[in-house]
Amino acid sequence: MKFQDYRISPEIKKSLEKLEFKKPTDIQFKAIPPILNGEDVLAIAQTGTGKTAAFAIPIIHLINERKKGTRKKGIKCLVMAPTHELAIQIAGVFEQIGQHTRVKVYALYGGTEQDPQILKLAEGIDVLVTTPGRLFDLRSQGHLNLDEANILVLDEADHMLDLGFYKDIEDVIRFLPRGRQTLFFSATINDNIKKLAYSLVRNPIRIQVSPKDPVSKNITHSLIFVEMDDKRFFLERAIKENPEKKILVFVRTKVRCERVSAAMKRVDLDTLTIHSDKDQQKRSEVMRLFKSGEQKVLIATDISARGIDIPNVDMVLNYDMPDVPENYVHRIGRTGRGKEKGMAFSFCSKDEMPYLQAIEEYTGYQIDQLVIDDVNYDQTLAVSSEKESITMKQIRKEIAIADNFQKKKRKKKKKK
Ligand code: ADP
Ligand code: MG
């Protein structure tokens, strides 16, 4: 079935045509009808399979139809996401799909000035996409009314219902009308979180696409055993051997993010970094540069693992193994999106073997290992510019010492 045959507003069909969305993806095919029917939905489908449009299309339709009749002011749908970047991206998808409708969308998040946000909210917003923090600030100051918010979406639902966010979600639900429709979307979910999700709704419809392998079939992923101290040489080689490729590198902490970037700088490789210690303006600029391809290599923490849809990421490199097994699926899911193919490599050191075991238990199979023989391994270290420059520095130092020695000798001779 094509989108043109759907019973959705012609304005939406027009924008889908512009976006070149002809046929629904599996998850869109399965999730759109029950959402249009007002059901609660828990939808699990692999990374990059179009989950955003799976909820945005029916929600825009529902709001657009309602608006044609009595036009009530007030937020009609609240979408919650874990990071600023994801909130901005989801709002962008709503805007694109709703561009010919009167549905107004806004992304609200912290780390930037409140006043313009308050003005924007006062204009009247239909779909508010937000991270929990700023939502609470503005609501407690009386700038946000959620009495009409009849649809709640939790994107990256398992993460939003996990320890760090659960209390926030419970609080948000208290502000919403009782008979609301609740939608959960994610690529991963475990039994506990599933139970938690069910406890928040009436009769959820559960939709799961390709449950066996959580990793998208578009992604070829493998493992390389590398000692911790040697990882930077392998990253250097990967970047230098693939100068045209867009590479997303994941590390475990903000500090390591900057350290790895500095190590690349030492060998004349320019990289960008993104993590939660960077101010919002820098984060947005970094995303813009990486999205446009002006900068080819981005080093990120798990902040960028969830949901981010960057076109043409050729390669994901897990410089550090993720310590949360699900995040393996989300990290490598930044490549191979839509119809694209992608590849991912994980550098695993001896100390990280327990993480690998947890990941393989989670995926249910052994990840292919890319065997690097000793010669190749040593070559990687040998060709590093860092090693070269250390050697060059050493040589220069020795020359300088020798020079000095010669000069002193000459001076002594003159004195004589
Ligand atoms: P997910 O949330 O499942 O990880 P996204 O919603 O971010 O995936 O979508 C992944 C990519 O697929 C996006 O770039 C989006 O534009 C594209 N896409 C979504 N639906 C369709 C469709 N029906 N036809 C073609 N491309 C699509
Ligand atoms: Mg998504």
CSV table of C-alpha atoms and ligand atoms in Angstrom, one decimal:
chain,number,residue,atom,x,y,z
A,1,MET,CA,0.0,0.0,0.0
A,2,LYS,CA,1.2,3.5,-0.9
A,3,PHE,CA,0.8,6.6,1.3
A,4,GLN,CA,-1.3,8.0,-1.5
A,5,ASP,CA,-3.9,5.3,-0.7
A,6,TYR,CA,-4.0,6.1,3.0
A,7,ARG,CA,-6.9,7.9,4.6
A,8,ILE,CA,-4.8,10.8,5.8
A,9,SER,CA,-5.1,14.5,5.1
A,10,PRO,CA,-4.1,15.5,1.5
A,11,GLU,CA,-1.8,18.1,2.9
A,12,ILE,CA,0.2,15.3,4.6
A,13,LYS,CA,0.3,13.3,1.4
A,14,LYS,CA,1.7,16.3,-0.4
A,15,SER,CA,4.6,16.7,2.0
A,16,LEU,CA,5.3,12.9,2.0
A,17,GLU,CA,5.6,13.1,-1.8
A,18,LYS,CA,8.0,16.0,-1.4
A,19,LEU,CA,10.0,13.9,1.1
A,20,GLU,CA,10.0,11.0,-1.4
A,21,PHE,CA,8.3,8.8,1.2
A,22,LYS,CA,6.2,6.6,-1.2
A,23,LYS,CA,5.5,3.5,0.7
A,24,PRO,CA,5.3,3.1,4.5
A,25,THR,CA,8.1,1.1,6.2
A,26,ASP,CA,7.0,-2.0,8.1
A,27,ILE,CA,6.7,-0.2,11.4
A,28,GLN,CA,4.7,2.7,9.8
A,29,PHE,CA,2.4,0.2,8.0
A,30,LYS,CA,1.7,-1.5,11.4
A,31,ALA,CA,1.6,1.5,13.7
A,32,ILE,CA,-0.3,4.1,11.7
A,33,PRO,CA,-3.8,2.5,11.7
A,34,PRO,CA,-4.1,1.8,15.5
A,35,ILE,CA,-2.7,5.3,16.3
A,36,LEU,CA,-5.4,6.8,14.0
A,37,ASN,CA,-7.9,4.7,15.9
A,38,GLY,CA,-6.9,6.3,19.1
A,39,GLU,CA,-5.2,3.2,20.6
A,40,ASP,CA,-2.3,3.1,23.0
A,41,VAL,CA,0.7,1.6,21.1
A,42,LEU,CA,4.0,0.1,22.2
A,43,ALA,CA,6.1,-0.2,19.0
A,44,ILE,CA,9.5,-1.9,18.8
A,45,ALA,CA,11.4,-1.7,15.5
A,46,GLN,CA,15.0,-1.6,14.6
A,47,THR,CA,17.1,1.5,14.3
A,48,GLY,CA,16.6,3.6,11.2
A,49,THR,CA,13.3,2.1,10.2
A,50,GLY,CA,11.2,5.3,10.3
A,51,LYS,CA,9.7,5.2,13.7
A,52,THR,CA,9.5,9.0,13.9
A,53,ALA,CA,7.1,9.3,10.9
A,54,ALA,CA,5.2,6.3,12.2
A,55,PHE,CA,3.9,8.5,15.0
A,56,ALA,CA,4.2,11.9,13.4
A,57,ILE,CA,2.0,11.1,10.4
A,58,PRO,CA,-1.1,9.9,12.3
A,59,ILE,CA,-0.6,12.5,15.0
A,60,ILE,CA,-0.5,15.4,12.5
A,61,HIS,CA,-3.5,13.9,10.8
A,62,LEU,CA,-5.5,13.7,14.0
A,63,ILE,CA,-4.7,17.3,15.1
A,64,ASN,CA,-5.2,18.7,11.6
A,65,GLU,CA,-8.6,17.1,11.3
A,66,ARG,CA,-9.6,18.4,14.7
A,67,LYS,CA,-8.4,21.8,13.9
A,68,LYS,CA,-10.7,22.0,10.9
A,69,GLY,CA,-13.6,22.0,13.3
A,70,THR,CA,-13.5,23.8,16.6
A,71,ARG,CA,-10.1,25.3,16.9
A,72,LYS,CA,-9.0,25.1,20.5
A,73,LYS,CA,-5.8,26.6,21.7
A,74,GLY,CA,-3.3,24.6,23.7
A,75,ILE,CA,-0.8,21.8,23.4
A,76,LYS,CA,-2.5,18.7,21.9
A,77,CYS,CA,0.5,16.4,21.8
A,78,LEU,CA,3.5,16.0,24.1
A,79,VAL,CA,6.5,14.1,22.7
A,80,MET,CA,9.3,13.3,25.2
A,81,ALA,CA,12.8,12.5,24.1
A,82,PRO,CA,16.1,12.0,26.1
A,83,THR,CA,18.3,14.7,24.5
A,84,HIS,CA,18.2,18.2,23.1
A,85,GLU,CA,19.4,17.0,19.7
A,86,LEU,CA,16.8,14.3,19.4
A,87,ALA,CA,14.0,16.8,20.5
A,88,ILE,CA,15.1,19.2,17.7
A,89,GLN,CA,15.2,16.4,15.2
A,90,ILE,CA,11.8,15.0,16.0
A,91,ALA,CA,10.3,18.5,15.8
A,92,GLY,CA,12.0,18.8,12.4
A,93,VAL,CA,10.2,15.7,11.2
A,94,PHE,CA,6.8,17.0,12.4
A,95,GLU,CA,7.5,20.3,10.7
A,96,GLN,CA,8.4,18.6,7.4
A,97,ILE,CA,5.4,16.3,7.4
A,98,GLY,CA,3.1,19.0,8.6
A,99,GLN,CA,4.4,21.8,6.4
A,100,HIS,CA,1.1,22.2,4.5
A,101,THR,CA,-1.1,21.9,7.5
A,102,ARG,CA,-1.8,24.4,10.3
A,103,VAL,CA,-0.2,22.2,12.9
A,104,LYS,CA,2.4,24.1,14.9
A,105,VAL,CA,5.4,22.3,16.4
A,106,TYR,CA,8.0,23.4,18.8
A,107,ALA,CA,11.1,21.8,20.4
A,108,LEU,CA,11.6,22.9,24.0
A,109,TYR,CA,14.9,22.0,25.8
A,110,GLY,CA,17.2,23.4,28.4
A,111,GLY,CA,20.7,25.0,28.1
A,112,THR,CA,19.4,28.0,26.3
A,113,GLU,CA,17.5,31.2,27.2
A,114,GLN,CA,13.9,30.8,28.5
A,115,ASP,CA,12.4,34.1,27.4
A,116,PRO,CA,12.1,33.4,23.7
A,117,GLN,CA,10.7,29.9,24.5
A,118,ILE,CA,8.0,31.5,26.7
A,119,LEU,CA,7.0,33.9,23.9
A,120,LYS,CA,6.9,31.0,21.4
A,121,LEU,CA,4.7,28.9,23.8
A,122,ALA,CA,2.3,31.9,24.1
A,123,GLU,CA,1.8,31.9,20.3
A,124,GLY,CA,0.0,28.6,20.6
A,125,ILE,CA,1.7,25.3,20.0
A,126,ASP,CA,0.0,22.0,19.0
A,127,VAL,CA,2.9,19.6,19.3
A,128,LEU,CA,5.5,20.2,21.9
A,129,VAL,CA,8.7,18.0,21.7
A,130,THR,CA,10.7,18.2,24.8
A,131,THR,CA,13.2,16.9,27.3
A,132,PRO,CA,11.9,16.7,30.8
A,133,GLY,CA,14.0,19.4,32.5
A,134,ARG,CA,12.9,22.6,30.9
A,135,LEU,CA,9.3,21.3,30.7
A,136,PHE,CA,9.1,21.3,34.5
A,137,ASP,CA,10.7,24.7,34.8
A,138,LEU,CA,8.3,26.3,32.5
A,139,ARG,CA,5.3,24.5,33.8
A,140,SER,CA,6.1,25.4,37.4
A,141,GLN,CA,6.3,29.1,36.3
A,142,GLY,CA,2.9,28.8,34.8
A,143,HIS,CA,3.9,29.1,31.1
A,144,LEU,CA,2.8,25.7,30.1
A,145,ASN,CA,-0.7,24.2,30.1
A,146,LEU,CA,-1.0,20.5,29.3
A,147,ASP,CA,-4.8,20.2,30.0
A,148,GLU,CA,-5.5,19.5,26.3
A,149,ALA,CA,-2.5,17.3,25.7
A,150,ASN,CA,-4.4,14.1,24.8
A,151,ILE,CA,-1.5,12.4,23.1
A,152,LEU,CA,1.7,11.5,24.9
A,153,VAL,CA,4.7,10.0,22.9
A,154,LEU,CA,7.8,8.6,24.6
A,155,ASP,CA,10.4,8.2,21.9
A,156,GLU,CA,13.4,5.9,23.0
A,157,ALA,CA,10.7,4.7,25.4
A,158,ASP,CA,12.8,2.1,27.3
A,159,HIS,CA,15.4,4.8,28.1
A,160,MET,CA,12.7,7.3,29.1
A,161,LEU,CA,11.2,4.8,31.5
A,162,ASP,CA,14.5,3.8,32.9
A,163,LEU,CA,15.8,4.8,36.3
A,164,GLY,CA,17.0,8.3,35.4
A,165,PHE,CA,13.8,9.5,33.8
A,166,TYR,CA,11.0,7.4,35.3
A,167,LYS,CA,10.1,9.8,38.1
A,168,ASP,CA,9.9,12.7,35.6
A,169,ILE,CA,7.6,10.7,33.3
A,170,GLU,CA,5.4,9.8,36.2
A,171,ASP,CA,5.2,13.5,37.1
A,172,VAL,CA,4.4,14.6,33.6
A,173,ILE,CA,1.6,12.1,33.3
A,174,ARG,CA,0.0,13.8,36.3
A,175,PHE,CA,-0.3,17.0,34.3
A,176,LEU,CA,-2.0,15.3,31.4
A,177,PRO,CA,-5.8,14.5,30.8
A,178,ARG,CA,-6.9,11.1,32.0
A,179,GLY,CA,-8.3,9.7,28.8
A,180,ARG,CA,-5.1,10.4,26.9
A,181,GLN,CA,-3.5,8.2,24.2
A,182,THR,CA,0.0,7.0,25.0
A,183,LEU,CA,2.5,5.8,22.4
A,184,PHE,CA,5.9,4.2,23.1
A,185,PHE,CA,8.6,3.8,20.5
A,186,SER,CA,12.0,2.2,20.7
A,187,ALA,CA,14.4,-0.2,19.0
A,188,THR,CA,15.0,-2.0,22.3
A,189,ILE,CA,13.0,-2.9,25.3
A,190,ASN,CA,13.3,-5.4,28.2
A,191,ASP,CA,10.6,-7.2,30.1
A,192,ASN,CA,10.7,-5.0,33.2
A,193,ILE,CA,10.4,-1.8,31.2
A,194,LYS,CA,7.6,-3.4,29.1
A,195,LYS,CA,5.6,-4.1,32.3
A,196,LEU,CA,6.2,-0.5,33.4
A,197,ALA,CA,5.0,0.8,30.1
A,198,TYR,CA,1.8,-1.4,30.3
A,199,SER,CA,1.1,-0.1,33.8
A,200,LEU,CA,0.9,3.4,32.4
A,201,VAL,CA,-1.8,2.7,29.8
A,202,ARG,CA,-5.2,1.0,29.4
A,203,ASN,CA,-5.0,-1.5,26.6
A,204,PRO,CA,-1.8,-1.2,24.6
A,205,ILE,CA,-1.4,-2.7,21.2
A,206,ARG,CA,2.0,-4.2,21.0
A,207,ILE,CA,3.8,-4.0,17.7
A,208,GLN,CA,7.1,-5.6,17.2
A,209,VAL,CA,9.0,-5.8,13.9
A,210,SER,CA,12.0,-8.2,13.5
A,211,PRO,CA,12.3,-9.1,17.2
A,212,LYS,CA,15.1,-11.7,16.7
A,213,ASP,CA,18.1,-9.6,15.9
A,214,PRO,CA,17.9,-6.1,17.4
A,215,VAL,CA,20.6,-5.0,15.0
A,216,SER,CA,19.4,-3.6,11.7
A,217,LYS,CA,20.1,-5.9,8.8
A,218,ASN,CA,21.7,-2.9,6.9
A,219,ILE,CA,24.6,-2.9,9.3
A,220,THR,CA,27.7,-5.1,9.1
A,221,HIS,CA,29.3,-5.0,12.5
A,222,SER,CA,32.5,-6.6,13.8
A,223,LEU,CA,34.9,-6.6,16.6
A,224,ILE,CA,38.7,-5.9,16.8
A,225,PHE,CA,40.7,-6.8,19.8
A,226,VAL,CA,42.9,-3.9,20.6
A,227,GLU,CA,44.9,-3.0,23.7
A,228,MET,CA,43.6,0.1,25.4
A,229,ASP,CA,46.9,2.0,24.9
A,230,ASP,CA,46.9,1.1,21.2
A,231,LYS,CA,43.4,2.2,20.4
A,232,ARG,CA,44.4,5.7,19.3
A,233,PHE,CA,46.7,4.3,16.6
A,234,PHE,CA,43.9,2.1,15.2
A,235,LEU,CA,41.6,5.1,15.2
A,236,GLU,CA,44.2,7.2,13.4
A,237,ARG,CA,44.7,4.5,10.8
A,238,ALA,CA,40.9,4.1,10.3
A,239,ILE,CA,40.5,7.8,9.7
A,240,LYS,CA,43.5,8.2,7.5
A,241,GLU,CA,42.6,5.2,5.4
A,242,ASN,CA,39.1,6.5,4.9
A,243,PRO,CA,39.5,10.2,4.3
A,244,GLU,CA,36.2,10.5,2.4
A,245,LYS,CA,34.1,8.6,4.9
A,246,LYS,CA,31.8,10.1,7.6
A,247,ILE,CA,32.8,8.4,10.8
A,248,LEU,CA,31.1,8.6,14.2
A,249,VAL,CA,33.3,7.5,17.1
A,250,PHE,CA,31.8,6.6,20.5
A,251,VAL,CA,33.7,6.7,23.8
A,252,ARG,CA,32.5,6.1,27.3
A,253,THR,CA,33.1,9.5,29.0
A,254,LYS,CA,33.2,13.2,28.3
A,255,VAL,CA,36.8,13.3,29.4
A,256,ARG,CA,37.8,10.6,27.0
A,257,CYS,CA,35.9,12.4,24.3
A,258,GLU,CA,38.3,15.4,24.6
A,259,ARG,CA,41.3,13.2,25.2
A,260,VAL,CA,40.8,11.1,22.1
A,261,SER,CA,40.2,14.3,20.1
A,262,ALA,CA,43.4,15.8,21.4
A,263,ALA,CA,45.3,12.6,20.5
A,264,MET,CA,44.0,12.9,16.9
A,265,LYS,CA,45.0,16.5,16.9
A,266,ARG,CA,48.6,15.5,17.7
A,267,VAL,CA,48.7,13.5,14.5
A,268,ASP,CA,47.1,16.4,12.5
A,269,LEU,CA,43.6,14.9,12.4
A,270,ASP,CA,40.7,17.4,13.0
A,271,THR,CA,37.8,15.9,14.8
A,272,LEU,CA,34.7,17.3,16.5
A,273,THR,CA,33.4,16.3,19.9
A,274,ILE,CA,29.9,16.3,21.4
A,275,HIS,CA,28.9,15.6,25.0
A,276,SER,CA,26.9,17.2,27.8
A,277,ASP,CA,29.6,19.5,29.1
A,278,LYS,CA,29.4,21.5,25.9
A,279,ASP,CA,27.1,24.5,25.8
A,280,GLN,CA,24.0,24.2,23.6
A,281,GLN,CA,25.3,26.6,20.9
A,282,LYS,CA,28.5,24.5,20.4
A,283,ARG,CA,26.5,21.3,20.4
A,284,SER,CA,24.2,22.6,17.7
A,285,GLU,CA,27.1,23.9,15.6
A,286,VAL,CA,28.9,20.6,15.9
A,287,MET,CA,25.8,18.7,14.7
A,288,ARG,CA,25.4,21.1,11.8
A,289,LEU,CA,29.0,20.6,10.7
A,290,PHE,CA,28.8,16.8,10.9
A,291,LYS,CA,25.4,16.6,9.3
A,292,SER,CA,26.5,18.7,6.4
A,293,GLY,CA,29.7,16.7,6.0
A,294,GLU,CA,31.9,19.7,6.4
A,295,GLN,CA,33.5,17.7,9.2
A,296,LYS,CA,34.0,14.0,8.7
A,297,VAL,CA,34.8,12.7,12.1
A,298,LEU,CA,32.7,13.2,15.3
A,299,ILE,CA,33.7,11.8,18.6
A,300,ALA,CA,30.7,11.4,20.9
A,301,THR,CA,29.5,10.0,24.2
A,302,ASP,CA,26.3,7.9,24.5
A,303,ILE,CA,24.4,11.2,24.4
A,304,SER,CA,24.4,10.8,20.6
A,305,ALA,CA,23.7,7.1,20.6
A,306,ARG,CA,19.9,7.3,20.8
A,307,GLY,CA,17.7,8.3,17.9
A,308,ILE,CA,20.0,10.7,16.1
A,309,ASP,CA,19.4,10.5,12.3
A,310,ILE,CA,22.5,11.8,10.5
A,311,PRO,CA,22.6,11.2,6.7
A,312,ASN,CA,25.4,9.1,5.3
A,313,VAL,CA,27.3,8.0,8.4
A,314,ASP,CA,29.5,5.5,6.7
A,315,MET,CA,31.1,4.0,9.8
A,316,VAL,CA,30.5,3.8,13.5
A,317,LEU,CA,33.6,3.1,15.6
A,318,ASN,CA,33.2,2.0,19.2
A,319,TYR,CA,36.5,3.3,20.5
A,320,ASP,CA,35.3,2.1,23.9
A,321,MET,CA,32.8,-0.7,24.4
A,322,PRO,CA,29.5,0.5,25.6
A,323,ASP,CA,28.8,-0.4,29.3
A,324,VAL,CA,25.1,-0.7,28.7
A,325,PRO,CA,24.4,-3.6,26.3
A,326,GLU,CA,21.4,-1.9,24.6
A,327,ASN,CA,23.6,1.0,23.7
A,328,TYR,CA,25.6,-1.2,21.4
A,329,VAL,CA,22.5,-1.5,19.2
A,330,HIS,CA,21.8,2.2,19.4
A,331,ARG,CA,25.3,3.3,18.8
A,332,ILE,CA,25.8,1.2,15.7
A,333,GLY,CA,22.3,2.1,14.7
A,334,ARG,CA,23.5,5.6,13.7
A,335,THR,CA,24.7,4.1,10.5
A,336,GLY,CA,22.7,2.0,7.9
A,337,ARG,CA,19.6,4.2,8.2
A,338,GLY,CA,16.6,3.9,5.9
A,339,LYS,CA,17.9,2.2,2.8
A,340,GLU,CA,21.5,3.0,3.4
A,341,LYS,CA,24.1,0.3,4.3
A,342,GLY,CA,26.5,0.9,7.1
A,343,MET,CA,29.4,-0.7,8.9
A,344,ALA,CA,30.5,-0.7,12.5
A,345,PHE,CA,33.7,-1.7,14.3
A,346,SER,CA,34.3,-2.1,18.0
A,347,PHE,CA,37.7,-1.8,19.6
A,348,CYS,CA,37.6,-4.2,22.6
A,349,SER,CA,40.5,-4.4,25.1
A,350,LYS,CA,41.1,-7.2,27.6
A,351,ASP,CA,39.5,-5.2,30.4
A,352,GLU,CA,36.4,-4.7,28.3
A,353,MET,CA,35.7,-8.4,27.8
A,354,PRO,CA,32.8,-8.4,30.4
A,355,TYR,CA,31.1,-5.6,28.4
A,356,LEU,CA,31.5,-7.7,25.3
A,357,GLN,CA,30.0,-10.7,27.0
A,358,ALA,CA,27.0,-8.7,28.2
A,359,ILE,CA,26.5,-7.3,24.6
A,360,GLU,CA,26.6,-10.8,23.1
A,361,GLU,CA,24.2,-12.1,25.7
A,362,TYR,CA,21.9,-9.3,24.7
A,363,THR,CA,22.1,-9.7,20.9
A,364,GLY,CA,22.0,-13.4,21.3
A,365,TYR,CA,24.9,-14.2,19.1
A,366,GLN,CA,28.7,-13.8,18.8
A,367,ILE,CA,29.8,-10.7,17.0
A,368,ASP,CA,32.2,-11.4,14.1
A,369,GLN,CA,35.8,-10.8,14.9
A,370,LEU,CA,38.1,-9.1,12.5
A,371,VAL,CA,41.4,-10.9,13.1
A,372,ILE,CA,44.4,-8.7,12.9
A,373,ASP,CA,47.6,-10.7,12.7
A,374,ASP,CA,50.7,-9.5,14.6
A,375,VAL,CA,52.4,-8.0,11.6
A,376,ASN,CA,49.3,-5.9,10.8
A,377,TYR,CA,48.9,-4.9,14.4
A,378,ASP,CA,52.5,-3.8,14.7
A,379,GLN,CA,52.2,-2.0,11.3
A,380,THR,CA,49.3,0.1,12.7
A,381,LEU,CA,51.5,1.3,15.5
A,382,ALA,CA,54.5,1.8,13.3
A,383,VAL,CA,52.7,4.0,10.7
A,384,SER,CA,51.2,6.3,13.3
A,385,SER,CA,52.3,9.9,12.8
A,386,GLU,CA,52.5,10.2,16.5
A,387,LYS,CA,55.2,7.6,16.7
A,388,GLU,CA,56.9,9.3,13.7
A,389,SER,CA,56.8,12.6,15.4
A,390,ILE,CA,58.1,11.2,18.6
A,391,THR,CA,61.0,9.7,16.7
A,392,MET,CA,61.5,12.9,14.8
A,393,LYS,CA,61.5,14.8,18.1
A,394,GLN,CA,64.0,12.4,19.5
A,395,ILE,CA,66.2,12.7,16.5
A,396,ARG,CA,66.0,16.5,16.6
A,397,LYS,CA,66.9,16.5,20.3
A,398,GLU,CA,69.9,14.2,19.6
A,399,ILE,CA,71.0,16.5,16.8
A,400,ALA,CA,70.6,19.5,19.0
A,401,ILE,CA,72.7,17.9,21.8
A,402,ALA,CA,75.3,16.9,19.2
A,403,ASP,CA,75.3,20.4,17.8
A,404,ASN,CA,75.8,21.9,21.2
A,405,PHE,CA,78.5,19.5,22.0
A,406,GLN,CA,80.3,20.5,18.7
A,407,LYS,CA,79.9,24.2,19.5
A,408,LYS,CA,81.3,23.8,22.9
A,409,LYS,CA,84.2,21.8,21.5
A,410,ARG,CA,84.9,24.6,19.0
A,411,LYS,CA,84.7,27.3,21.7
A,412,LYS,CA,87.2,25.3,23.8
A,413,LYS,CA,89.5,25.0,20.8
A,414,LYS,CA,89.3,28.7,20.1
A,415,LYS,CA,90.3,29.5,23.7
A,416,LYS,CA,93.3,27.3,23.4
B,1,ADP,P1,14.1,5.4,13.7
B,1,ADP,O1,13.4,6.3,14.6
B,1,ADP,O2,13.3,4.1,13.4
B,1,ADP,O3,15.5,5.1,14.1
B,1,ADP,P2,13.9,7.6,11.8
B,1,ADP,O4,12.5,7.9,12.1
B,1,ADP,O5,15.0,8.5,12.4
B,1,ADP,O6,14.2,6.0,12.3
B,1,ADP,O7,14.1,7.4,10.2
B,1,ADP,C1,15.2,6.9,9.6
B,1,ADP,C2,15.3,7.5,8.2
B,1,ADP,O8,14.4,6.9,7.3
B,1,ADP,C3,15.1,9.0,8.1
B,1,ADP,O9,16.2,9.6,7.4
B,1,ADP,C4,13.8,9.1,7.4
B,1,ADP,O10,13.8,10.3,6.6
B,1,ADP,C5,13.7,7.9,6.5
B,1,ADP,N1,12.3,7.4,6.3
B,1,ADP,C6,11.4,7.3,7.2
B,1,ADP,N2,10.2,6.8,6.7
B,1,ADP,C7,10.5,6.6,5.4
B,1,ADP,C8,9.7,6.1,4.2
B,1,ADP,N3,8.4,5.7,4.4
B,1,ADP,N4,10.3,6.1,3.0
B,1,ADP,C9,11.6,6.5,2.9
B,1,ADP,N5,12.3,6.9,3.9
B,1,ADP,C10,11.8,7.0,5.1
B,2,MG,MG,13.9,7.2,16.4
